[in-house]
């Protein structure tokens, strides 16, 4: 049974098919806390804040990914055994500056003053320090999303990514550095996947909450006449039938 909102009416429709008579209409009056428009509106507001936080993370991941890719491009030439010392020193200086830029980037990305890449949104911190997003009409466990377990963002610095001792003094150390960089890029890729999955989840929840609010308003303004509702639903069924015949 699917719940729909059509032109100001809220109802449940059972087994509607084109050309069939509509025999059952059930108007719904939403009066409990679970469907209170104010509570649902607050939940949507919270979801927008969560989406905003994810946008900050996406920007941070994009910048860090770009920095790591640039460093990888500089490390790759070091694998050549004929690289001159002056060339190595020049590359090492560039890499050092980029690693500092990475640390600064991880430090500045915040949401509402809260740092996001310092490990505070990691699943490994104490449960009492976890962040929750309330996405329902009340704060019950079923209506809360644990951001620490959903996003699970470890501390992001050049050292935590294994780049603190990055060296291109020889082809061997350059190869090791390249492997560490690939691993760091894989970490950022996984973090992007987590934030993307949560963003999609929040989008779906918001869609359902919006429908619930529309249904609430529609139910409160629904006509009292069963006959009017039946005529409306029959017209809807005829419209569905007409459109199917045109395809």
Short mmCIF file of C-alpha atoms in Angstrom, two decimals:
data_model
loop_
_atom_site.label_atom_id
_atom_site.label_comp_id
_atom_site.label_asym_id
_atom_site.label_seq_id
_atom_site.Cartn_x
_atom_site.Cartn_y
_atom_site.Cartn_z
CA UNK A 1 0.00 0.00 0.00
CA UNK A 2 1.54 3.27 -1.07
CA UNK A 3 0.81 6.63 0.47
CA UNK A 4 0.59 9.52 -1.97
CA UNK A 5 -0.21 13.20 -1.90
CA UNK A 6 -2.16 14.52 -4.86
CA UNK A 7 -3.53 18.06 -5.20
CA UNK A 8 -4.20 18.64 -1.51
CA UNK A 9 -5.67 15.22 -0.69
CA UNK A 10 -4.05 12.68 1.61
CA UNK A 11 -5.24 9.13 1.32
CA UNK A 12 -4.26 5.52 1.03
CA UNK A 13 -5.06 3.87 -2.26
CA UNK A 14 -5.37 0.12 -2.51
CA UNK A 15 -4.82 -1.64 -5.82
CA UNK A 16 -5.64 1.23 -8.15
CA UNK A 17 -5.59 0.16 -11.77
CA UNK A 18 -6.76 2.04 -14.86
CA UNK A 19 -10.44 1.46 -15.73
CA UNK A 20 -11.22 -0.11 -12.34
CA UNK A 21 -13.62 1.37 -9.81
CA UNK A 22 -12.00 2.80 -6.70
CA UNK A 23 -13.68 1.16 -3.77
CA UNK A 24 -11.67 2.13 -0.73
CA UNK A 25 -10.52 5.52 0.48
CA UNK A 26 -9.04 6.07 3.93
CA UNK A 27 -8.38 9.65 5.00
CA UNK A 28 -5.56 10.06 7.46
CA UNK A 29 -5.48 12.58 10.28
CA UNK A 30 -2.00 13.09 11.66
CA UNK A 31 -2.20 14.23 15.25
CA UNK A 32 0.64 12.44 17.05
CA UNK A 33 4.19 13.60 17.65
CA UNK A 34 5.59 11.36 14.93
CA UNK A 35 3.86 13.40 12.23
CA UNK A 36 3.69 16.83 13.84
CA UNK A 37 4.71 19.29 11.09
CA UNK A 38 6.88 21.33 13.46
CA UNK A 39 8.83 18.26 14.54
CA UNK A 40 9.16 17.05 10.97
CA UNK A 41 10.23 20.54 9.89
CA UNK A 42 12.95 20.52 12.52
CA UNK A 43 14.09 17.11 11.26
CA UNK A 44 14.37 18.51 7.73
CA UNK A 45 16.37 21.44 9.11
CA UNK A 46 18.72 18.96 10.80
CA UNK A 47 19.10 17.04 7.56
CA UNK A 48 20.04 20.24 5.74
CA UNK A 49 22.71 20.86 8.39
CA UNK A 50 23.98 17.32 7.87
CA UNK A 51 24.08 17.86 4.12
CA UNK A 52 25.95 21.11 4.68
CA UNK A 53 28.51 19.27 6.82
CA UNK A 54 28.98 16.67 4.09
CA UNK A 55 29.56 19.44 1.53
CA UNK A 56 32.38 20.77 3.72
CA UNK A 57 33.85 17.27 3.86
CA UNK A 58 33.57 16.83 0.10
CA UNK A 59 35.49 20.06 -0.44
CA UNK A 60 38.14 18.99 2.06
CA UNK A 61 38.54 15.54 0.51
CA UNK A 62 38.77 17.08 -2.95
CA UNK A 63 41.56 19.44 -1.92
CA UNK A 64 43.50 16.74 -0.05
CA UNK A 65 43.12 14.35 -2.96
CA UNK A 66 44.48 17.02 -5.29
CA UNK A 67 47.49 17.61 -3.03
CA UNK A 68 48.26 13.90 -2.80
CA UNK A 69 47.96 13.49 -6.56
CA UNK A 70 50.38 16.37 -7.11
CA UNK A 71 52.91 14.85 -4.71
CA UNK A 72 52.56 11.50 -6.47
CA UNK A 73 53.41 13.20 -9.75
CA UNK A 74 56.60 14.53 -8.18
CA UNK A 75 57.57 11.23 -6.55
CA UNK A 76 57.19 9.16 -9.73
CA UNK A 77 60.23 10.71 -11.52
CA UNK A 78 62.43 9.81 -8.53
CA UNK A 79 62.16 6.16 -9.55
CA UNK A 80 64.55 6.90 -12.39
CA UNK A 81 68.11 6.03 -11.33
CA UNK A 82 69.64 8.78 -13.45
CA UNK A 83 67.91 11.64 -11.61
CA UNK A 84 70.48 14.28 -10.63
CA UNK A 85 70.88 15.42 -7.03
CA UNK A 86 69.80 18.96 -7.86
CA UNK A 87 66.59 17.61 -9.37
CA UNK A 88 65.95 15.48 -6.29
CA UNK A 89 66.47 18.45 -3.97
CA UNK A 90 64.09 20.57 -6.02
CA UNK A 91 61.41 17.87 -5.91
CA UNK A 92 61.91 17.30 -2.17
CA UNK A 93 61.43 21.03 -1.52
CA UNK A 94 58.17 21.02 -3.49
CA UNK A 95 56.96 17.89 -1.71
CA UNK A 96 57.76 19.37 1.71
CA UNK A 97 55.72 22.48 0.94
CA UNK A 98 52.81 20.39 -0.31
CA UNK A 99 52.81 18.26 2.84
CA UNK A 100 52.59 21.43 4.93
CA UNK A 101 49.72 22.57 2.72
CA UNK A 102 47.98 19.24 3.36
CA UNK A 103 48.26 19.72 7.14
CA UNK A 104 46.96 23.28 6.90
CA UNK A 105 44.06 22.18 4.71
CA UNK A 106 43.04 19.46 7.16
CA UNK A 107 43.16 22.02 9.96
CA UNK A 108 40.98 24.72 8.43
CA UNK A 109 37.97 22.67 7.33
CA UNK A 110 35.29 23.03 10.00
CA UNK A 111 31.52 23.02 10.31
CA UNK A 112 29.93 25.45 12.76
CA UNK A 113 33.34 25.82 14.41
CA UNK A 114 33.80 22.06 14.84
CA UNK A 115 36.90 20.52 13.30
CA UNK A 116 36.09 17.56 11.10
CA UNK A 117 39.46 16.01 10.23
CA UNK A 118 41.08 15.92 13.67
CA UNK A 119 39.70 12.50 14.64
CA UNK A 120 36.73 13.83 16.63
CA UNK A 121 34.34 12.29 14.07
CA UNK A 122 36.06 8.91 14.21
CA UNK A 123 34.30 5.74 15.37
CA UNK A 124 37.25 5.06 17.67
CA UNK A 125 36.54 7.95 20.06
CA UNK A 126 34.51 7.30 23.18
CA UNK A 127 30.80 6.77 22.65
CA UNK A 128 30.02 9.72 24.94
CA UNK A 129 31.79 11.99 22.46
CA UNK A 130 29.93 10.82 19.36
CA UNK A 131 27.93 13.26 17.25
CA UNK A 132 24.33 12.45 16.33
CA UNK A 133 21.98 13.85 13.73
CA UNK A 134 18.27 13.69 14.64
CA UNK A 135 16.38 13.02 11.42
CA UNK A 136 12.93 12.15 12.78
CA UNK A 137 10.11 13.73 14.75
CA UNK A 138 11.81 12.89 18.05
CA UNK A 139 15.25 12.01 19.34
CA UNK A 140 14.67 8.28 19.78
CA UNK A 141 17.53 5.97 18.72
CA UNK A 142 15.63 5.00 15.58
CA UNK A 143 15.58 8.64 14.49
CA UNK A 144 19.26 9.36 15.10
CA UNK A 145 22.22 8.92 12.78
CA UNK A 146 25.58 8.42 14.45
CA UNK A 147 27.96 10.57 12.41
CA UNK A 148 31.03 8.99 13.98
CA UNK A 149 30.14 5.49 12.83
CA UNK A 150 28.63 6.63 9.52
CA UNK A 151 31.54 8.85 8.45
CA UNK A 152 34.32 7.38 10.63
CA UNK A 153 36.92 10.03 9.79
CA UNK A 154 40.36 9.31 11.26
CA UNK A 155 42.78 12.14 12.03
CA UNK A 156 44.03 13.44 8.69
CA UNK A 157 47.60 14.77 8.66
CA UNK A 158 50.69 14.04 6.61
CA UNK A 159 51.96 11.87 9.47
CA UNK A 160 48.76 9.88 10.02
CA UNK A 161 48.67 9.20 6.28
CA UNK A 162 52.20 7.79 6.54
CA UNK A 163 53.86 10.63 4.66
CA UNK A 164 55.94 12.04 7.50
CA UNK A 165 59.09 10.24 6.37
CA UNK A 166 58.48 10.53 2.64
CA UNK A 167 61.80 10.49 0.80
CA UNK A 168 62.96 10.32 -2.80
CA UNK A 169 66.67 10.01 -2.05
CA UNK A 170 66.83 6.78 -4.05
CA UNK A 171 64.63 4.78 -6.42
CA UNK A 172 63.94 2.36 -3.55
CA UNK A 173 62.71 5.05 -1.15
CA UNK A 174 60.81 6.68 -4.00
CA UNK A 175 58.99 3.41 -4.70
CA UNK A 176 58.13 3.06 -1.03
CA UNK A 177 56.85 6.64 -0.99
CA UNK A 178 54.73 5.97 -4.06
CA UNK A 179 53.11 3.00 -2.34
CA UNK A 180 52.37 5.10 0.75
CA UNK A 181 50.81 7.78 -1.44
CA UNK A 182 48.59 5.25 -3.18
CA UNK A 183 47.43 4.02 0.22
CA UNK A 184 46.71 7.60 1.35
CA UNK A 185 44.67 8.22 -1.79
CA UNK A 186 42.74 5.00 -1.13
CA UNK A 187 41.92 6.24 2.39
CA UNK A 188 40.52 9.50 1.03
CA UNK A 189 38.57 7.58 -1.60
CA UNK A 190 36.92 5.44 1.10
CA UNK A 191 36.06 8.54 3.11
CA UNK A 192 34.45 10.08 0.03
CA UNK A 193 32.37 6.93 -0.46
CA UNK A 194 31.14 7.08 3.14
CA UNK A 195 30.14 10.73 2.92
CA UNK A 196 28.47 10.09 -0.45
CA UNK A 197 26.46 7.20 0.97
CA UNK A 198 25.31 9.29 3.93
CA UNK A 199 24.40 12.18 1.64
CA UNK A 200 22.21 9.89 -0.48
CA UNK A 201 20.62 8.45 2.67
CA UNK A 202 19.79 11.93 3.99
CA UNK A 203 18.32 12.88 0.62
CA UNK A 204 15.92 9.92 0.79
CA UNK A 205 14.92 10.68 4.38
CA UNK A 206 14.25 14.32 3.48
CA UNK A 207 12.03 13.22 0.60
CA UNK A 208 9.92 11.04 2.90
CA UNK A 209 9.69 13.75 5.56
CA UNK A 210 8.55 16.27 2.97
CA UNK A 211 5.80 13.89 1.84
CA UNK A 212 4.75 13.37 5.47
CA UNK A 213 4.40 17.13 5.99
CA UNK A 214 2.43 17.50 2.75
CA UNK A 215 0.17 14.64 3.80
CA UNK A 216 -0.45 16.28 7.15
CA UNK A 217 -1.51 19.57 5.60
CA UNK A 218 -3.54 17.78 2.95
CA UNK A 219 -5.38 15.62 5.49
CA UNK A 220 -6.34 18.63 7.57
CA UNK A 221 -7.80 20.38 4.54
CA UNK A 222 -9.38 17.28 2.95
CA UNK A 223 -13.08 17.45 2.02
CA UNK A 224 -15.49 15.85 4.47
CA UNK A 225 -17.57 14.38 1.71
CA UNK A 226 -16.71 10.80 0.82
CA UNK A 227 -18.48 11.33 -2.49
CA UNK A 228 -16.22 14.24 -3.41
CA UNK A 229 -13.15 12.19 -2.58
CA UNK A 230 -14.44 9.23 -4.58
CA UNK A 231 -15.11 11.45 -7.60
CA UNK A 232 -11.63 12.91 -7.32
CA UNK A 233 -10.02 9.49 -7.15
CA UNK A 234 -12.08 8.25 -10.08
CA UNK A 235 -10.91 11.24 -12.11
CA UNK A 236 -7.35 10.41 -11.12
CA UNK A 237 -7.83 6.81 -12.24
CA UNK A 238 -9.27 7.99 -15.57
CA UNK A 239 -6.28 10.29 -16.00
CA UNK A 240 -3.89 7.38 -15.38
CA UNK A 241 -5.78 5.25 -17.90
CA UNK A 242 -5.74 8.01 -20.51
CA UNK A 243 -2.01 8.56 -20.15
CA UNK A 244 -1.24 4.85 -20.37
CA UNK A 245 -3.22 4.60 -23.61
CA UNK A 246 -1.21 7.46 -25.11
CA UNK A 247 2.15 5.70 -24.60
#
